[in-house]
Each structure stands twice: as structure tokens, then as C-alpha cells.
Amino acid sequence: AQKITQTQPGMFVQEKEAVTLDCTYDTSDPSYGLFWYKQPSSGEMIFLIYQGSYDQQNATEGRYSLNFQKARKSANLVISASQLGDSAMYFCAMRDTDSNYQLIWGAGTKLIIKP
Amino acid sequence: NAGVTQTPKFQVLKTGQSMTLQCAQDMNHEYMSWYRQDPGMGLRLIHYSVGAGITDQGEVPNGYNVSRSTTEDFPLRLLSAAPSQTSVYFCASSYSPGRGEKLFFGSGTQLSVL
């Protein structure tokens, strides 16, 4: 069965430092997509970045980049130059075309940026 | 641009009561879905729809019904509320269910069942 694992329940990072949030996945389908979403304390889900399994290059969106290591089945989110506003829950999710369009989610990582 | 609109934002029910969570999107998205979010867990799919008139079950469908009579609306019905249904509910939509299509989310409904 498909599965997403986020092993870091919580992280503290000093402001302006880079931070890496871990995500590993398990699927037998060669075609899949990986997403990262941010959930601030206000509760909304905000899309950050997407990586397709066939994409040749690691995805980047502003200060967000995805360290995609297909052989290790990992898709870690890297936030450069962290800001206080980055404090939030971060979720990794996978869209598997073989599982009836389901988006499978990790349990999330709570990131707290210290001033 | 409204996006995905969910109502109500908060709701308290007594065990056994029924209610409908409303979800509407104005982006002409074919794919709509309902998730629940429980503490310490990722979102779990309840039901989804790939177009008007087509619905299917997700990972945790028991106790919930859905219908999709129009492209815009995808209400979620709790038939007989139970304390185990206390959760935060999110409605989401995307243009298609393709592997690269990101989901747009509503603001969530915090439901408590006493």
C-alpha cells in the first residue's frame, strides 16, 4: 500500500537558517506526484511545491526547494533563509494515479522558527 | 475570486444528530473531495467526486454521504453524528485528478460531537 512518512514531529530552527523537512514515500507505481503543503495556525492549507516522478530536475518555488531522491524514495522540503512566518505545520502528500486519485498524506512536521 | 468556500466554520452537534457541511467552488473544477484531519495524523480522504453525478469512497467513508448534482457543489452529510467524528473537515478541489494537479482547499470546518 502507498504510504507517506514524515519522521520529524517537531523542529525548532533559528531565524534565517535553512531547514530541511523529511518525507519518505512508498509506492509501486512509476507515475506519481509529490506535494508539500503548509498549514499555519489559522488552519488553511497552502500549496508550496510539487514534484512529478518523471521530472528531471528538482522543483523550486522561491525559498522552497525539493530535494528529490527517487532511488531512496525521499522528497525532502528545503526552506532557505527561514522567517518567523514559516512557523507552521508542514505536510507531505502523494498523488498516486493507481489509487483512485487519492492524495495520501504524512502526519506532518511542526516547524517553529525562533527569533 | 472566492475559490473553495466551506460552511459552517464551526459546528457543535449532539450524538445522533445529522447535518450537512457545505462546499462550493467557482473554478469549474471537476475533482472535489472531502478530508478529515485528526491530531497527529495526516489528512484522510472521506469521499471524492471526479465530476457531476460521480462519487466514490475514500479511506474513511463510514458515517458520511455525499452527492454531486452540480460541478460547483459537493456537500458532505453526517447521517448520525458520533463522537468519533469530532475532527476538522476540509473540502478540496482541482481541475482534474491528474498526478500533477494541486488541490485548492476550503478554510475548514471544526466539528465537535458531544
PDB file of N, CA and C in Angstrom, chain B residues 72-114:
ATOM      1  N   GLU B  72     -20.301  22.692  -9.212  1.00  0.00           N
ATOM      2  CA  GLU B  72     -19.849  23.638  -8.192  1.00  0.00           C
ATOM      3  C   GLU B  72     -19.945  23.108  -6.762  1.00  0.00           C
ATOM      4  N   ASP B  73     -20.939  22.271  -6.474  1.00  0.00           N
ATOM      5  CA  ASP B  73     -21.254  21.932  -5.084  1.00  0.00           C
ATOM      6  C   ASP B  73     -20.970  20.474  -4.744  1.00  0.00           C
ATOM      7  N   PHE B  74     -20.473  20.272  -3.533  1.00  0.00           N
ATOM      8  CA  PHE B  74     -20.160  18.905  -3.088  1.00  0.00           C
ATOM      9  C   PHE B  74     -20.401  18.838  -1.580  1.00  0.00           C
ATOM     10  N   PRO B  75     -21.658  18.703  -1.158  1.00  0.00           N
ATOM     11  CA  PRO B  75     -21.959  18.667   0.272  1.00  0.00           C
ATOM     12  C   PRO B  75     -21.617  17.325   0.910  1.00  0.00           C
ATOM     13  N   LEU B  76     -21.251  17.380   2.175  1.00  0.00           N
ATOM     14  CA  LEU B  76     -20.936  16.185   2.966  1.00  0.00           C
ATOM     15  C   LEU B  76     -21.978  16.057   4.067  1.00  0.00           C
ATOM     16  N   ARG B  77     -22.639  14.917   4.115  1.00  0.00           N
ATOM     17  CA  ARG B  77     -23.687  14.707   5.119  1.00  0.00           C
ATOM     18  C   ARG B  77     -23.225  13.728   6.175  1.00  0.00           C
ATOM     19  N   LEU B  78     -23.404  14.140   7.425  1.00  0.00           N
ATOM     20  CA  LEU B  78     -23.216  13.232   8.546  1.00  0.00           C
ATOM     21  C   LEU B  78     -24.586  12.685   8.901  1.00  0.00           C
ATOM     22  N   LEU B  79     -24.738  11.396   8.841  1.00  0.00           N
ATOM     23  CA  LEU B  79     -26.050  10.793   8.956  1.00  0.00           C
ATOM     24  C   LEU B  79     -26.534  10.727  10.400  1.00  0.00           C
ATOM     25  N   SER B  80     -25.662  10.308  11.302  1.00  0.00           N
ATOM     26  CA  SER B  80     -25.978  10.196  12.728  1.00  0.00           C
ATOM     27  C   SER B  80     -24.664  10.423  13.467  1.00  0.00           C
ATOM     28  N   ALA B  81     -24.438  11.649  13.878  1.00  0.00           N
ATOM     29  CA  ALA B  81     -23.124  12.048  14.379  1.00  0.00           C
ATOM     30  C   ALA B  81     -22.697  11.218  15.594  1.00  0.00           C
ATOM     31  N   ALA B  82     -21.397  10.905  15.612  1.00  0.00           N
ATOM     32  CA  ALA B  82     -20.798  10.164  16.726  1.00  0.00           C
ATOM     33  C   ALA B  82     -19.580  10.935  17.222  1.00  0.00           C
ATOM     34  N   PRO B  83     -19.207  10.779  18.481  1.00  0.00           N
ATOM     35  CA  PRO B  83     -18.020  11.489  18.998  1.00  0.00           C
ATOM     36  C   PRO B  83     -16.766  11.220  18.174  1.00  0.00           C
ATOM     37  N   SER B  84     -16.676  10.048  17.551  1.00  0.00           N
ATOM     38  CA  SER B  84     -15.504   9.727  16.729  1.00  0.00           C
ATOM     39  C   SER B  84     -15.413  10.602  15.473  1.00  0.00           C
ATOM     40  N   GLN B  85     -16.491  11.318  15.174  1.00  0.00           N
ATOM     41  CA  GLN B  85     -16.475  12.205  14.017  1.00  0.00           C
ATOM     42  C   GLN B  85     -16.046  13.629  14.372  1.00  0.00           C
ATOM     43  N   THR B  86     -15.700  13.840  15.629  1.00  0.00           N
ATOM     44  CA  THR B  86     -15.097  15.114  16.024  1.00  0.00           C
ATOM     45  C   THR B  86     -13.776  15.259  15.296  1.00  0.00           C
ATOM     46  N   SER B  87     -13.652  16.318  14.507  1.00  0.00           N
ATOM     47  CA  SER B  87     -12.488  16.468  13.640  1.00  0.00           C
ATOM     48  C   SER B  87     -12.564  17.815  12.946  1.00  0.00           C
ATOM     49  N   VAL B  88     -11.528  18.122  12.174  1.00  0.00           N
ATOM     50  CA  VAL B  88     -11.563  19.267  11.270  1.00  0.00           C
ATOM     51  C   VAL B  88     -11.755  18.721   9.864  1.00  0.00           C
ATOM     52  N   TYR B  89     -12.726  19.260   9.167  1.00  0.00           N
ATOM     53  CA  TYR B  89     -13.068  18.771   7.838  1.00  0.00           C
ATOM     54  C   TYR B  89     -12.657  19.798   6.785  1.00  0.00           C
ATOM     55  N   PHE B  90     -12.024  19.287   5.736  1.00  0.00           N
ATOM     56  CA  PHE B  90     -11.607  20.139   4.634  1.00  0.00           C
ATOM     57  C   PHE B  90     -12.237  19.645   3.342  1.00  0.00           C
ATOM     58  N   CYS B  91     -12.742  20.593   2.585  1.00  0.00           N
ATOM     59  CA  CYS B  91     -13.159  20.332   1.217  1.00  0.00           C
ATOM     60  C   CYS B  91     -12.045  20.808   0.300  1.00  0.00           C
ATOM     61  N   ALA B  92     -11.805  20.100  -0.783  1.00  0.00           N
ATOM     62  CA  ALA B  92     -10.740  20.477  -1.710  1.00  0.00           C
ATOM     63  C   ALA B  92     -11.208  20.235  -3.136  1.00  0.00           C
ATOM     64  N   SER B  93     -10.588  20.933  -4.069  1.00  0.00           N
ATOM     65  CA  SER B  93     -10.926  20.734  -5.469  1.00  0.00           C
ATOM     66  C   SER B  93      -9.686  20.893  -6.324  1.00  0.00           C
ATOM     67  N   SER B  94      -9.743  20.313  -7.519  1.00  0.00           N
ATOM     68  CA  SER B  94      -8.696  20.521  -8.507  1.00  0.00           C
ATOM     69  C   SER B  94      -9.324  20.409  -9.885  1.00  0.00           C
ATOM     70  N   TYR B  95      -8.618  20.936 -10.865  1.00  0.00           N
ATOM     71  CA  TYR B  95      -9.165  20.948 -12.222  1.00  0.00           C
ATOM     72  C   TYR B  95      -9.414  19.518 -12.710  1.00  0.00           C
ATOM     73  N   SER B  96      -8.469  18.663 -12.423  1.00  0.00           N
ATOM     74  CA  SER B  96      -8.620  17.260 -12.795  1.00  0.00           C
ATOM     75  C   SER B  96      -7.938  16.428 -11.723  1.00  0.00           C
ATOM     76  N   PRO B  97      -8.133  15.107 -11.729  1.00  0.00           N
ATOM     77  CA  PRO B  97      -7.452  14.295 -10.731  1.00  0.00           C
ATOM     78  C   PRO B  97      -6.054  13.867 -11.146  1.00  0.00           C
ATOM     79  N   GLY B  98      -5.491  14.499 -12.136  1.00  0.00           N
ATOM     80  CA  GLY B  98      -4.173  14.108 -12.623  1.00  0.00           C
ATOM     81  C   GLY B  98      -3.093  14.221 -11.573  1.00  0.00           C
ATOM     82  N   ARG B  99      -1.995  13.517 -11.813  1.00  0.00           N
ATOM     83  CA  ARG B  99      -0.986  13.382 -10.772  1.00  0.00           C
ATOM     84  C   ARG B  99      -0.316  14.701 -10.428  1.00  0.00           C
ATOM     85  N   GLY B 100      -0.325  15.656 -11.324  1.00  0.00           N
ATOM     86  CA  GLY B 100       0.319  16.933 -11.070  1.00  0.00           C
ATOM     87  C   GLY B 100      -0.617  18.036 -10.645  1.00  0.00           C
ATOM     88  N   GLU B 101      -1.889  17.734 -10.507  1.00  0.00           N
ATOM     89  CA  GLU B 101      -2.857  18.778 -10.209  1.00  0.00           C
ATOM     90  C   GLU B 101      -2.902  19.044  -8.710  1.00  0.00           C
ATOM     91  N   LYS B 102      -2.545  20.260  -8.312  1.00  0.00           N
ATOM     92  CA  LYS B 102      -2.588  20.590  -6.903  1.00  0.00           C
ATOM     93  C   LYS B 102      -4.030  20.793  -6.463  1.00  0.00           C
ATOM     94  N   LEU B 103      -4.267  20.554  -5.181  1.00  0.00           N
ATOM     95  CA  LEU B 103      -5.579  20.762  -4.599  1.00  0.00           C
ATOM     96  C   LEU B 103      -5.697  22.171  -4.030  1.00  0.00           C
ATOM     97  N   PHE B 104      -6.871  22.753  -4.227  1.00  0.00           N
ATOM     98  CA  PHE B 104      -7.228  24.006  -3.582  1.00  0.00           C
ATOM     99  C   PHE B 104      -8.166  23.656  -2.432  1.00  0.00           C
ATOM    100  N   PHE B 105      -7.893  24.210  -1.264  1.00  0.00           N
ATOM    101  CA  PHE B 105      -8.646  23.834  -0.072  1.00  0.00           C
ATOM    102  C   PHE B 105      -9.567  24.944   0.395  1.00  0.00           C
ATOM    103  N   GLY B 106     -10.682  24.529   0.987  1.00  0.00           N
ATOM    104  CA  GLY B 106     -11.503  25.442   1.745  1.00  0.00           C
ATOM    105  C   GLY B 106     -10.839  25.743   3.086  1.00  0.00           C
ATOM    106  N   SER B 107     -11.463  26.615   3.851  1.00  0.00           N
ATOM    107  CA  SER B 107     -10.851  27.064   5.108  1.00  0.00           C
ATOM    108  C   SER B 107     -11.081  26.098   6.261  1.00  0.00           C
ATOM    109  N   GLY B 108     -11.870  25.060   6.049  1.00  0.00           N
ATOM    110  CA  GLY B 108     -12.058  24.045   7.072  1.00  0.00           C
ATOM    111  C   GLY B 108     -13.278  24.261   7.933  1.00  0.00           C
ATOM    112  N   THR B 109     -13.793  23.158   8.472  1.00  0.00           N
ATOM    113  CA  THR B 109     -14.903  23.173   9.429  1.00  0.00           C
ATOM    114  C   THR B 109     -14.480  22.394  10.653  1.00  0.00           C
ATOM    115  N   GLN B 110     -14.517  23.061  11.797  1.00  0.00           N
ATOM    116  CA  GLN B 110     -14.184  22.387  13.046  1.00  0.00           C
ATOM    117  C   GLN B 110     -15.486  21.843  13.654  1.00  0.00           C
ATOM    118  N   LEU B 111     -15.591  20.523  13.700  1.00  0.00           N
ATOM    119  CA  LEU B 111     -16.810  19.874  14.175  1.00  0.00           C
ATOM    120  C   LEU B 111     -16.557  19.166  15.497  1.00  0.00           C
ATOM    121  N   SER B 112     -17.406  19.433  16.467  1.00  0.00           N
ATOM    122  CA  SER B 112     -17.357  18.726  17.744  1.00  0.00           C
ATOM    123  C   SER B 112     -18.667  17.985  17.942  1.00  0.00           C
ATOM    124  N   VAL B 113     -18.570  16.701  18.273  1.00  0.00           N
ATOM    125  CA  VAL B 113     -19.755  15.891  18.543  1.00  0.00           C
ATOM    126  C   VAL B 113     -19.716  15.478  20.009  1.00  0.00           C
ATOM    127  N   LEU B 114     -20.737  15.914  20.738  1.00  0.00           N
ATOM    128  CA  LEU B 114     -20.760  15.665  22.186  1.00  0.00           C
ATOM    129  C   LEU B 114     -21.569  14.419  22.521  1.00  0.00           C
TER     130      LEU B 114
END
